[in-house]
PDB file of C-alpha atoms and ligand atoms in Angstrom:
ATOM      1  CA  UNK A 186       0.000   0.000   0.000  1.00 65.00           C
ATOM      2  CA  UNK A 187       1.302   3.421  -0.922  1.00 67.00           C
ATOM      3  CA  UNK A 188       0.613   5.943   1.831  1.00 64.00           C
ATOM      4  CA  UNK A 189       0.456   9.553   0.764  1.00 65.00           C
ATOM      5  CA  UNK A 190       0.367  12.022   3.634  1.00 60.00           C
ATOM      6  CA  UNK A 191       0.810  15.754   4.039  1.00 58.00           C
ATOM      7  CA  UNK A 192      -0.239  17.870   1.095  1.00 75.00           C
ATOM      8  CA  UNK A 193      -1.322  15.103  -1.212  1.00 81.00           C
ATOM      9  CA  UNK A 194       0.882  14.205  -4.160  1.00 83.00           C
ATOM     10  CA  UNK A 195      -0.109  11.187  -6.219  1.00 93.00           C
ATOM     11  CA  UNK A 196       2.319   8.311  -6.829  1.00 94.00           C
ATOM     12  CA  UNK A 197       3.236   7.986 -10.514  1.00 94.00           C
ATOM     13  CA  UNK A 198       1.925   4.414 -10.494  1.00 96.00           C
ATOM     14  CA  UNK A 199      -1.497   5.636  -9.327  1.00 96.00           C
ATOM     15  CA  UNK A 200      -1.611   8.277 -12.046  1.00 94.00           C
ATOM     16  CA  UNK A 201      -0.848   5.583 -14.627  1.00 94.00           C
ATOM     17  CA  UNK A 202      -3.615   3.369 -13.217  1.00 95.00           C
ATOM     18  CA  UNK A 203      -6.093   6.274 -13.250  1.00 94.00           C
ATOM     19  CA  UNK A 204      -5.289   7.050 -16.865  1.00 93.00           C
ATOM     20  CA  UNK A 205      -5.473   3.401 -17.864  1.00 93.00           C
ATOM     21  CA  UNK A 206      -8.720   2.666 -16.025  1.00 93.00           C
ATOM     22  CA  UNK A 207     -11.547   1.436 -18.244  1.00 92.00           C
ATOM     23  CA  UNK A 208     -14.140   1.777 -15.495  1.00 96.00           C
ATOM     24  CA  UNK A 209     -14.076   3.589 -12.166  1.00 97.00           C
ATOM     25  CA  UNK A 210     -16.497   3.214  -9.235  1.00 98.00           C
ATOM     26  CA  UNK A 211     -16.575   5.660  -6.341  1.00 98.00           C
ATOM     27  CA  UNK A 212     -18.147   5.271  -2.881  1.00 98.00           C
ATOM     28  CA  UNK A 213     -18.602   8.454  -0.869  1.00 98.00           C
ATOM     29  CA  UNK A 214     -19.506   9.078   2.756  1.00 98.00           C
ATOM     30  CA  UNK A 215     -20.244  12.148   4.832  1.00 96.00           C
ATOM     31  CA  UNK A 216     -16.567  13.142   4.875  1.00 97.00           C
ATOM     32  CA  UNK A 217     -16.962  14.297   1.252  1.00 98.00           C
ATOM     33  CA  UNK A 218     -19.678  16.750   2.379  1.00 97.00           C
ATOM     34  CA  UNK A 219     -17.758  17.849   5.500  1.00 96.00           C
ATOM     35  CA  UNK A 220     -16.033  20.616   3.509  1.00 96.00           C
ATOM     36  CA  UNK A 221     -19.475  21.921   2.563  1.00 97.00           C
ATOM     37  CA  UNK A 222     -20.232  22.405   6.247  1.00 93.00           C
ATOM     38  CA  UNK A 223     -22.475  19.343   6.555  1.00 93.00           C
ATOM     39  CA  UNK A 224     -21.645  17.478   9.811  1.00 87.00           C
ATOM     40  CA  UNK A 225     -20.382  13.916   9.538  1.00 87.00           C
ATOM     41  CA  UNK A 226     -21.947  11.237  11.676  1.00 82.00           C
ATOM     42  CA  UNK A 227     -19.291   9.929  13.991  1.00 77.00           C
ATOM     43  CA  UNK A 228     -16.628  12.582  14.297  1.00 68.00           C
ATOM     44  CA  UNK A 229     -16.501  14.038  17.775  1.00 56.00           C
ATOM     45  CA  UNK A 230     -16.160  17.712  16.857  1.00 52.00           C
ATOM     46  CA  UNK A 231     -18.891  17.819  14.240  1.00 56.00           C
ATOM     47  CA  UNK A 232     -20.658  14.482  14.539  1.00 63.00           C
ATOM     48  CA  UNK A 233     -24.405  14.584  14.367  1.00 63.00           C
ATOM     49  CA  UNK A 234     -24.474  11.534  16.549  1.00 61.00           C
ATOM     50  CA  UNK A 235     -22.470  13.292  19.261  1.00 65.00           C
ATOM     51  CA  UNK A 236     -25.429  15.481  20.033  1.00 66.00           C
ATOM     52  CA  UNK A 237     -28.109  12.918  19.436  1.00 71.00           C
ATOM     53  CA  UNK A 238     -28.458   9.222  20.034  1.00 74.00           C
ATOM     54  CA  UNK A 239     -29.082   7.890  16.519  1.00 68.00           C
ATOM     55  CA  UNK A 240     -31.372   5.236  17.942  1.00 67.00           C
ATOM     56  CA  UNK A 241     -33.523   8.021  19.363  1.00 74.00           C
ATOM     57  CA  UNK A 242     -33.902   9.570  15.937  1.00 85.00           C
ATOM     58  CA  UNK A 243     -33.008   7.409  12.959  1.00 88.00           C
ATOM     59  CA  UNK A 244     -35.158   4.284  13.407  1.00 91.00           C
ATOM     60  CA  UNK A 245     -38.769   3.376  12.504  1.00 93.00           C
ATOM     61  CA  UNK A 246     -39.415   2.813  16.219  1.00 92.00           C
ATOM     62  CA  UNK A 247     -38.230   6.339  17.063  1.00 91.00           C
ATOM     63  CA  UNK A 248     -40.575   7.716  14.404  1.00 93.00           C
ATOM     64  CA  UNK A 249     -43.499   5.677  15.731  1.00 93.00           C
ATOM     65  CA  UNK A 250     -42.694   6.843  19.254  1.00 91.00           C
ATOM     66  CA  UNK A 251     -42.182  10.538  18.493  1.00 91.00           C
ATOM     67  CA  UNK A 252     -42.801  11.498  14.847  1.00 94.00           C
ATOM     68  CA  UNK A 253     -42.669  15.206  15.684  1.00 93.00           C
ATOM     69  CA  UNK A 254     -39.152  15.007  17.221  1.00 88.00           C
ATOM     70  CA  UNK A 255     -37.796  12.911  14.355  1.00 92.00           C
ATOM     71  CA  UNK A 256     -39.378  15.124  11.699  1.00 93.00           C
ATOM     72  CA  UNK A 257     -37.994  18.274  13.371  1.00 89.00           C
ATOM     73  CA  UNK A 258     -34.486  16.751  13.494  1.00 87.00           C
ATOM     74  CA  UNK A 259     -34.631  16.008   9.791  1.00 91.00           C
ATOM     75  CA  UNK A 260     -36.073  19.492   9.071  1.00 90.00           C
ATOM     76  CA  UNK A 261     -33.054  20.948  10.880  1.00 85.00           C
ATOM     77  CA  UNK A 262     -30.727  18.810   8.765  1.00 88.00           C
ATOM     78  CA  UNK A 263     -32.606  19.744   5.546  1.00 93.00           C
ATOM     79  CA  UNK A 264     -32.194  23.462   6.283  1.00 91.00           C
ATOM     80  CA  UNK A 265     -28.503  22.884   6.984  1.00 89.00           C
ATOM     81  CA  UNK A 266     -28.095  21.003   3.700  1.00 94.00           C
ATOM     82  CA  UNK A 267     -30.053  23.643   1.750  1.00 95.00           C
ATOM     83  CA  UNK A 268     -27.589  26.275   3.018  1.00 96.00           C
ATOM     84  CA  UNK A 269     -24.634  24.105   2.027  1.00 97.00           C
ATOM     85  CA  UNK A 270     -22.969  24.228  -1.377  1.00 98.00           C
ATOM     86  CA  UNK A 271     -21.116  21.463  -3.215  1.00 98.00           C
ATOM     87  CA  UNK A 272     -17.349  21.667  -2.654  1.00 98.00           C
ATOM     88  CA  UNK A 273     -14.394  20.928  -5.022  1.00 98.00           C
ATOM     89  CA  UNK A 274     -14.614  17.235  -4.126  1.00 98.00           C
ATOM     90  CA  UNK A 275     -18.196  17.021  -5.394  1.00 98.00           C
ATOM     91  CA  UNK A 276     -17.266  19.052  -8.494  1.00 98.00           C
ATOM     92  CA  UNK A 277     -14.311  16.768  -9.260  1.00 97.00           C
ATOM     93  CA  UNK A 278     -16.531  13.680  -9.242  1.00 98.00           C
ATOM     94  CA  UNK A 279     -19.015  15.352 -11.596  1.00 97.00           C
ATOM     95  CA  UNK A 280     -16.095  16.195 -13.922  1.00 96.00           C
ATOM     96  CA  UNK A 281     -14.841  12.606 -13.742  1.00 95.00           C
ATOM     97  CA  UNK A 282     -18.272  11.349 -14.807  1.00 95.00           C
ATOM     98  CA  UNK A 283     -18.489  13.861 -17.671  1.00 94.00           C
ATOM     99  CA  UNK A 284     -15.068  13.129 -19.120  1.00 90.00           C
ATOM    100  CA  UNK A 285     -14.391   9.455 -18.437  1.00 89.00           C
ATOM    101  CA  UNK A 286     -14.792   7.537 -21.692  1.00 80.00           C
ATOM    102  CA  UNK A 287     -15.213   4.190 -19.930  1.00 80.00           C
ATOM    103  CA  UNK A 288     -17.707   3.305 -17.208  1.00 91.00           C
ATOM    104  CA  UNK A 289     -18.205   5.498 -14.158  1.00 96.00           C
ATOM    105  CA  UNK A 290     -20.550   4.874 -11.217  1.00 97.00           C
ATOM    106  CA  UNK A 291     -20.940   7.145  -8.193  1.00 98.00           C
ATOM    107  CA  UNK A 292     -22.309   5.369  -5.124  1.00 98.00           C
ATOM    108  CA  UNK A 293     -23.101   7.507  -2.110  1.00 98.00           C
ATOM    109  CA  UNK A 294     -24.160   6.903   1.484  1.00 97.00           C
ATOM    110  CA  UNK A 295     -24.923  10.606   1.776  1.00 97.00           C
ATOM    111  CA  UNK A 296     -28.512  11.809   1.848  1.00 97.00           C
ATOM    112  CA  UNK A 297     -27.718  15.497   1.221  1.00 97.00           C
ATOM    113  CA  UNK A 298     -28.136  15.546  -2.561  1.00 97.00           C
ATOM    114  CA  UNK A 299     -24.888  17.544  -2.995  1.00 98.00           C
ATOM    115  CA  UNK A 300     -23.501  15.220  -5.692  1.00 98.00           C
ATOM    116  CA  UNK A 301     -26.473  15.964  -7.964  1.00 98.00           C
ATOM    117  CA  UNK A 302     -26.273  19.668  -7.154  1.00 98.00           C
ATOM    118  CA  UNK A 303     -22.611  19.531  -8.259  1.00 98.00           C
ATOM    119  CA  UNK A 304     -23.691  18.096 -11.623  1.00 97.00           C
ATOM    120  CA  UNK A 305     -23.256  14.341 -11.092  1.00 97.00           C
ATOM    121  CA  UNK A 306     -25.961  12.603 -13.108  1.00 95.00           C
ATOM    122  CA  UNK A 307     -25.792   8.897 -12.321  1.00 92.00           C
ATOM    123  CA  UNK A 308     -25.785   8.782  -8.511  1.00 97.00           C
ATOM    124  CA  UNK A 309     -26.720   5.659  -6.556  1.00 98.00           C
ATOM    125  CA  UNK A 310     -28.176   6.978  -3.278  1.00 98.00           C
ATOM    126  CA  UNK A 311     -27.912   3.884  -1.062  1.00 98.00           C
ATOM    127  CA  UNK A 312     -29.325   5.637   2.014  1.00 97.00           C
ATOM    128  CA  UNK A 313     -31.955   7.806   0.310  1.00 97.00           C
ATOM    129  CA  UNK A 314     -32.244  11.568   0.096  1.00 97.00           C
ATOM    130  CA  UNK A 315     -33.192  13.859   2.983  1.00 95.00           C
ATOM    131  CA  UNK A 316     -34.756  16.402   0.620  1.00 95.00           C
ATOM    132  CA  UNK A 317     -37.502  13.968  -0.411  1.00 96.00           C
ATOM    133  CA  UNK A 318     -40.558  13.005   1.702  1.00 96.00           C
ATOM    134  CA  UNK A 319     -42.152   9.580   1.560  1.00 96.00           C
ATOM    135  CA  UNK A 320     -45.671   8.371   2.315  1.00 96.00           C
ATOM    136  CA  UNK A 321     -44.945   5.186   4.323  1.00 94.00           C
ATOM    137  CA  UNK A 322     -48.379   3.735   3.493  1.00 95.00           C
ATOM    138  CA  UNK A 323     -48.446   4.303  -0.261  1.00 95.00           C
ATOM    139  CA  UNK A 324     -44.628   4.044  -0.449  1.00 93.00           C
ATOM    140  CA  UNK A 325     -44.434   6.936  -2.875  1.00 95.00           C
ATOM    141  CA  UNK A 326     -42.444  10.160  -2.828  1.00 95.00           C
ATOM    142  CA  UNK A 327     -44.799  12.974  -1.865  1.00 94.00           C
ATOM    143  CA  UNK A 328     -44.480  16.768  -1.837  1.00 90.00           C
ATOM    144  CA  UNK A 329     -46.197  17.974   1.362  1.00 87.00           C
ATOM    145  CA  UNK A 330     -48.961  20.459   0.490  1.00 87.00           C
ATOM    146  CA  UNK A 331     -47.832  24.079   0.917  1.00 88.00           C
ATOM    147  CA  UNK A 332     -50.556  24.972   3.415  1.00 90.00           C
ATOM    148  CA  UNK A 333     -49.963  21.911   5.618  1.00 89.00           C
ATOM    149  CA  UNK A 334     -47.973  23.284   8.548  1.00 90.00           C
ATOM    150  CA  UNK A 335     -48.556  20.259  10.791  1.00 92.00           C
ATOM    151  CA  UNK A 336     -45.440  18.468  12.101  1.00 93.00           C
ATOM    152  CA  UNK A 337     -44.965  15.967  10.552  1.00 95.00           C
ATOM    153  CA  UNK A 338     -47.085  16.922   7.496  1.00 96.00           C
ATOM    154  CA  UNK A 339     -49.685  14.446   6.269  1.00 95.00           C
ATOM    155  CA  UNK A 340     -49.846  12.667   2.953  1.00 95.00           C
ATOM    156  CA  UNK A 341     -52.302  14.583   0.712  1.00 92.00           C
ATOM    157  CA  UNK A 342     -53.432  11.223  -0.659  1.00 91.00           C
ATOM    158  CA  UNK A 343     -54.091   9.095   2.416  1.00 94.00           C
ATOM    159  CA  UNK A 344     -53.480  11.360   5.408  1.00 93.00           C
ATOM    160  CA  UNK A 345     -50.630   9.274   6.889  1.00 94.00           C
ATOM    161  CA  UNK A 346     -47.739  11.095   8.547  1.00 94.00           C
ATOM    162  CA  UNK A 347     -44.974  11.673   5.977  1.00 96.00           C
ATOM    163  CA  UNK A 348     -41.374  10.622   6.716  1.00 96.00           C
ATOM    164  CA  UNK A 349     -38.006  11.552   5.210  1.00 96.00           C
ATOM    165  CA  UNK A 350     -37.032   9.357   2.250  1.00 97.00           C
ATOM    166  CA  UNK A 351     -33.945   8.026   4.041  1.00 97.00           C
ATOM    167  CA  UNK A 352     -32.903   4.548   5.203  1.00 96.00           C
ATOM    168  CA  UNK A 353     -33.180   4.186   8.983  1.00 95.00           C
ATOM    169  CA  UNK A 354     -31.265   1.751  11.169  1.00 90.00           C
ATOM    170  CA  UNK A 355     -32.776  -1.681  10.799  1.00 90.00           C
ATOM    171  CA  UNK A 356     -34.309  -0.903   7.399  1.00 95.00           C
ATOM    172  CA  UNK A 357     -33.375  -2.461   4.078  1.00 96.00           C
ATOM    173  CA  UNK A 358     -31.514  -0.370   1.514  1.00 97.00           C
ATOM    174  CA  UNK A 359     -33.256   0.269  -1.832  1.00 95.00           C
ATOM    175  CA  UNK A 360     -32.722  -2.995  -3.733  1.00 96.00           C
ATOM    176  CA  UNK A 361     -32.141  -1.493  -7.192  1.00 97.00           C
ATOM    177  CA  UNK A 362     -29.364   0.949  -6.293  1.00 97.00           C
ATOM    178  CA  UNK A 363     -27.728  -1.637  -4.011  1.00 98.00           C
ATOM    179  CA  UNK A 364     -27.631  -4.326  -6.718  1.00 98.00           C
ATOM    180  CA  UNK A 365     -26.249  -1.810  -9.199  1.00 98.00           C
ATOM    181  CA  UNK A 366     -23.627  -0.710  -6.661  1.00 98.00           C
ATOM    182  CA  UNK A 367     -22.371  -4.268  -6.167  1.00 98.00           C
ATOM    183  CA  UNK A 368     -22.355  -4.814  -9.943  1.00 98.00           C
ATOM    184  CA  UNK A 369     -20.257  -1.659 -10.337  1.00 98.00           C
ATOM    185  CA  UNK A 370     -17.846  -2.749  -7.587  1.00 98.00           C
ATOM    186  CA  UNK A 371     -17.392  -6.152  -9.241  1.00 98.00           C
ATOM    187  CA  UNK A 372     -16.980  -4.672 -12.718  1.00 97.00           C
ATOM    188  CA  UNK A 373     -14.653  -1.744 -12.152  1.00 97.00           C
ATOM    189  CA  UNK A 374     -10.883  -1.821 -12.454  1.00 96.00           C
ATOM    190  CA  UNK A 375     -10.380   1.081 -10.044  1.00 97.00           C
ATOM    191  CA  UNK A 376     -12.442   1.774  -6.895  1.00 98.00           C
ATOM    192  CA  UNK A 377     -12.210   4.980  -4.867  1.00 98.00           C
ATOM    193  CA  UNK A 378     -13.572   5.074  -1.298  1.00 98.00           C
ATOM    194  CA  UNK A 379     -13.755   8.682  -0.156  1.00 98.00           C
ATOM    195  CA  UNK A 380     -14.887  10.242   3.137  1.00 98.00           C
ATOM    196  CA  UNK A 381     -16.337   7.206   4.835  1.00 98.00           C
ATOM    197  CA  UNK A 382     -15.424   5.477   8.086  1.00 96.00           C
ATOM    198  CA  UNK A 383     -16.325   2.175   6.427  1.00 96.00           C
ATOM    199  CA  UNK A 384     -18.310   1.037   9.446  1.00 94.00           C
ATOM    200  CA  UNK A 385     -21.832   0.660   8.058  1.00 93.00           C
ATOM    201  CA  UNK A 386     -22.706  -2.358   5.907  1.00 94.00           C
ATOM    202  CA  UNK A 387     -23.672  -3.233   3.264  1.00 96.00           C
ATOM    203  CA  UNK A 388     -22.051  -0.073   1.808  1.00 97.00           C
ATOM    204  CA  UNK A 389     -18.790  -0.835   3.631  1.00 98.00           C
ATOM    205  CA  UNK A 390     -18.571  -4.203   1.796  1.00 98.00           C
ATOM    206  CA  UNK A 391     -18.374  -2.562  -1.629  1.00 98.00           C
ATOM    207  CA  UNK A 392     -14.626  -1.752  -1.577  1.00 98.00           C
ATOM    208  CA  UNK A 393     -13.866  -5.337  -0.539  1.00 98.00           C
ATOM    209  CA  UNK A 394     -16.045  -6.620  -3.377  1.00 98.00           C
ATOM    210  CA  UNK A 395     -13.995  -4.496  -5.759  1.00 98.00           C
ATOM    211  CA  UNK A 396     -10.733  -5.834  -4.296  1.00 98.00           C
ATOM    212  CA  UNK A 397     -11.973  -9.415  -4.649  1.00 98.00           C
ATOM    213  CA  UNK A 398     -12.712  -8.690  -8.302  1.00 98.00           C
ATOM    214  CA  UNK A 399      -9.171  -7.462  -8.891  1.00 98.00           C
ATOM    215  CA  UNK A 400      -9.729  -3.701  -8.814  1.00 98.00           C
ATOM    216  CA  UNK A 401      -7.130  -1.192  -7.627  1.00 98.00           C
ATOM    217  CA  UNK A 402      -8.407   0.314  -4.365  1.00 98.00           C
ATOM    218  CA  UNK A 403      -7.822   3.968  -3.465  1.00 98.00           C
ATOM    219  CA  UNK A 404      -8.931   5.406  -0.125  1.00 98.00           C
ATOM    220  CA  UNK A 405      -9.218   9.142   0.587  1.00 98.00           C
ATOM    221  CA  UNK A 406      -9.555   9.975   4.273  1.00 97.00           C
ATOM    222  CA  UNK A 407      -7.613  12.126   6.759  1.00 96.00           C
ATOM    223  CA  UNK A 408      -7.863   9.215   9.207  1.00 96.00           C
ATOM    224  CA  UNK A 409      -7.350   5.455   9.290  1.00 96.00           C
ATOM    225  CA  UNK A 410     -10.367   3.239   8.724  1.00 97.00           C
ATOM    226  CA  UNK A 411     -10.852  -0.577   8.655  1.00 97.00           C
ATOM    227  CA  UNK A 412     -10.259  -0.305   4.899  1.00 98.00           C
ATOM    228  CA  UNK A 413      -6.941   1.561   5.037  1.00 98.00           C
ATOM    229  CA  UNK A 414      -4.638  -1.433   5.393  1.00 97.00           C
ATOM    230  CA  UNK A 415      -6.340  -3.157   2.441  1.00 98.00           C
ATOM    231  CA  UNK A 416      -6.073  -0.160   0.090  1.00 98.00           C
ATOM    232  CA  UNK A 417      -3.466  -0.102  -2.673  1.00 98.00           C
ATOM    233  CA  UNK A 418      -3.279   3.678  -2.170  1.00 97.00           C
ATOM    234  CA  UNK A 419      -4.274   5.463   1.060  1.00 97.00           C
ATOM    235  CA  UNK A 420      -4.382   9.198   0.353  1.00 96.00           C
ATOM    236  CA  UNK A 421      -4.305  10.734   3.824  1.00 95.00           C
ATOM    237  CA  UNK A 422      -6.115  14.012   3.320  1.00 95.00           C
ATOM    238  CA  UNK A 423      -9.268  15.914   2.486  1.00 97.00           C
ATOM    239  CA  UNK A 424     -11.523  14.850  -0.367  1.00 98.00           C
ATOM    240  CA  UNK A 425     -11.738  18.492  -1.485  1.00 97.00           C
ATOM    241  CA  UNK A 426      -7.982  18.406  -2.162  1.00 96.00           C
ATOM    242  CA  UNK A 427      -7.417  14.809  -3.269  1.00 97.00           C
ATOM    243  CA  UNK A 428     -10.326  14.342  -5.685  1.00 97.00           C
ATOM    244  CA  UNK A 429      -9.496  17.350  -7.889  1.00 96.00           C
ATOM    245  CA  UNK A 430      -5.893  16.085  -8.052  1.00 95.00           C
ATOM    246  CA  UNK A 431      -7.019  12.571  -8.982  1.00 94.00           C
ATOM    247  CA  UNK A 432      -9.267  13.940 -11.724  1.00 94.00           C
ATOM    248  CA  UNK A 433      -6.579  16.261 -13.108  1.00 93.00           C
ATOM    249  CA  UNK A 434      -4.166  13.314 -13.193  1.00 90.00           C
ATOM    250  CA  UNK A 435      -6.737  11.054 -14.861  1.00 88.00           C
ATOM    251  CA  UNK A 436      -7.056  13.407 -17.811  1.00 88.00           C
ATOM    252  CA  UNK A 437      -3.419  14.333 -17.878  1.00 76.00           C
ATOM    253  CA  UNK A 438      -4.010  18.018 -17.108  1.00 64.00           C
ATOM    254  CA  UNK A 439      -1.525  19.617 -14.729  1.00 55.00           C
ATOM    255  CA  UNK A 440       0.159  16.237 -14.602  1.00 47.00           C
ATOM    256  CA  UNK A 441       3.144  17.783 -12.853  1.00 45.00           C
ATOM    257  CA  UNK A 442       0.871  19.593 -10.342  1.00 52.00           C
ATOM    258  CA  UNK A 443      -1.101  16.470  -9.460  1.00 48.00           C
ATOM    259  CA  UNK A 444       2.173  14.605  -8.956  1.00 50.00           C
ATOM    260  CA  UNK A 445       3.173  17.330  -6.524  1.00 49.00           C
ATOM    261  CA  UNK A 446       6.164  18.370  -8.630  1.00 43.00           C
TER     262      UNK A 446
HETATM  263  P1  OAD B 535     -18.795   8.872   9.424  1.00 58.11           P
HETATM  264  O1  OAD B 535     -19.032  10.092  10.258  1.00 58.11           O
HETATM  265  O2  OAD B 535     -18.917   7.504  10.060  1.00 58.11           O
HETATM  266  O3  OAD B 535     -17.329   8.955   8.790  1.00 58.11           O
HETATM  267  C1  OAD B 535     -16.921  10.140   8.130  1.00 58.11           C
HETATM  268  C2  OAD B 535     -15.518   9.852   7.602  1.00 58.11           C
HETATM  269  O4  OAD B 535     -15.106  10.987   6.828  1.00 58.11           O
HETATM  270  C3  OAD B 535     -14.483   9.673   8.719  1.00 58.11           C
HETATM  271  O5  OAD B 535     -13.723   8.513   8.452  1.00 58.11           O
HETATM  272  C4  OAD B 535     -13.620  10.943   8.617  1.00 58.11           C
HETATM  273  O6  OAD B 535     -12.264  10.658   8.923  1.00 58.11           O
HETATM  274  C5  OAD B 535     -13.770  11.288   7.142  1.00 58.11           C
HETATM  275  N1  OAD B 535     -13.578  12.702   6.812  1.00 58.11           N
HETATM  276  C6  OAD B 535     -13.826  13.794   7.569  1.00 58.11           C
HETATM  277  N2  OAD B 535     -13.558  14.940   6.878  1.00 58.11           N
HETATM  278  C7  OAD B 535     -13.135  14.535   5.632  1.00 58.11           C
HETATM  279  C8  OAD B 535     -12.724  15.220   4.455  1.00 58.11           C
HETATM  280  N3  OAD B 535     -12.670  16.565   4.409  1.00 58.11           N
HETATM  281  N4  OAD B 535     -12.363  14.485   3.369  1.00 58.11           N
HETATM  282  C9  OAD B 535     -12.405  13.122   3.417  1.00 58.11           C
HETATM  283  N5  OAD B 535     -12.797  12.406   4.503  1.00 58.11           N
HETATM  284  C10 OAD B 535     -13.157  13.117   5.593  1.00 58.11           C
HETATM  285  O7  OAD B 535     -19.781   8.967   8.162  1.00 58.11           O
HETATM  286  P2  OAD B 535     -20.070   7.852   7.084  1.00 58.11           P
HETATM  287  O8  OAD B 535     -18.916   6.937   6.875  1.00 58.11           O
HETATM  288  O9  OAD B 535     -20.614   8.533   5.894  1.00 58.11           O
HETATM  289  O10 OAD B 535     -26.104   5.800   7.540  1.00 58.11           O
HETATM  290  O11 OAD B 535     -21.269   7.032   7.795  1.00 58.11           O
HETATM  291  C11 OAD B 535     -21.858   5.972   7.039  1.00 58.11           C
HETATM  292  C12 OAD B 535     -23.294   5.868   7.442  1.00 58.11           C
HETATM  293  O12 OAD B 535     -23.406   5.792   8.886  1.00 58.11           O
HETATM  294  C13 OAD B 535     -24.140   7.073   7.072  1.00 58.11           C
HETATM  295  O13 OAD B 535     -24.555   7.024   5.725  1.00 58.11           O
HETATM  296  C14 OAD B 535     -25.321   6.906   8.007  1.00 58.11           C
HETATM  297  C15 OAD B 535     -24.598   6.505   9.287  1.00 58.11           C
HETATM  298  O14 OAD B 535     -25.378   5.622  10.056  1.00 58.11           O
HETATM  299  C16 OAD B 535     -27.472   5.934   7.658  1.00 58.11           C
HETATM  300  O15 OAD B 535     -27.960   6.931   8.139  1.00 58.11           O
HETATM  301  C17 OAD B 535     -28.247   4.759   7.182  1.00 58.11           C
END
């Protein structure tokens, strides 16, 4: 494993692999949105979970028990996300998708919608999207009616309390995006895991699936994770710095700059 610390410069061998890759898959976690001011989940200084017990807020039982509290927590997170803007890491992944001739799949655990706002088109949202509301009875995405100021709002169709369209602890991930994510991990020849602690399955299994299928594995994270020692390249730094460098190297622009020369 090549370990790249400090201000990130990419090993020549990684640049060659990026430029030779026929298909690239990327898995992102909340660390990619951290530079947009969106708190991560588990980090002490910004972690959402530090202030709340996730099992008090992000489970079907919590919603049954206190739908108003859970809805208000998600409303707070929605407002925070609406104020956030995509950062250079998001923009780099959108550029990679636009310019990569071969296959490219972006798989995200994030529910903030920032990849799409940065211009990424084909995004597999494994954990849903906080900006969408779901009727749990009709299982359809619903826009709450403008004059419904109840908390939570009710489904205009059947009157049930709406919920955020996100995966809660103990719930299954959307089958389609998950199957496509595993297909992409098995089929790519280079897999990038960026901004995730790699603790929550099944998303955390994707990099290992890629490794088993012979892909080169690149991790971008300022800290160690359970994946780090398995990665071919562990870029120890911020996604907002590393991803633009990876993309510049992939297309040969500023080759010297991305190599840190
Ligand atoms: P975590 O909070 O568990 O991990 C965030 C990771 O991002 C950590 O490993 C940080 O070191 C890293 N990080 C922080 N700043 C970074 C930066 N600027 N650039 C790159 N990396 C940075 O969040 P996730 O791994 O996304 O699931 O958590 C995975 C899932 O756990 C979430 O999707 C959520 C949670 O339960 C559901 O809600 C279903």
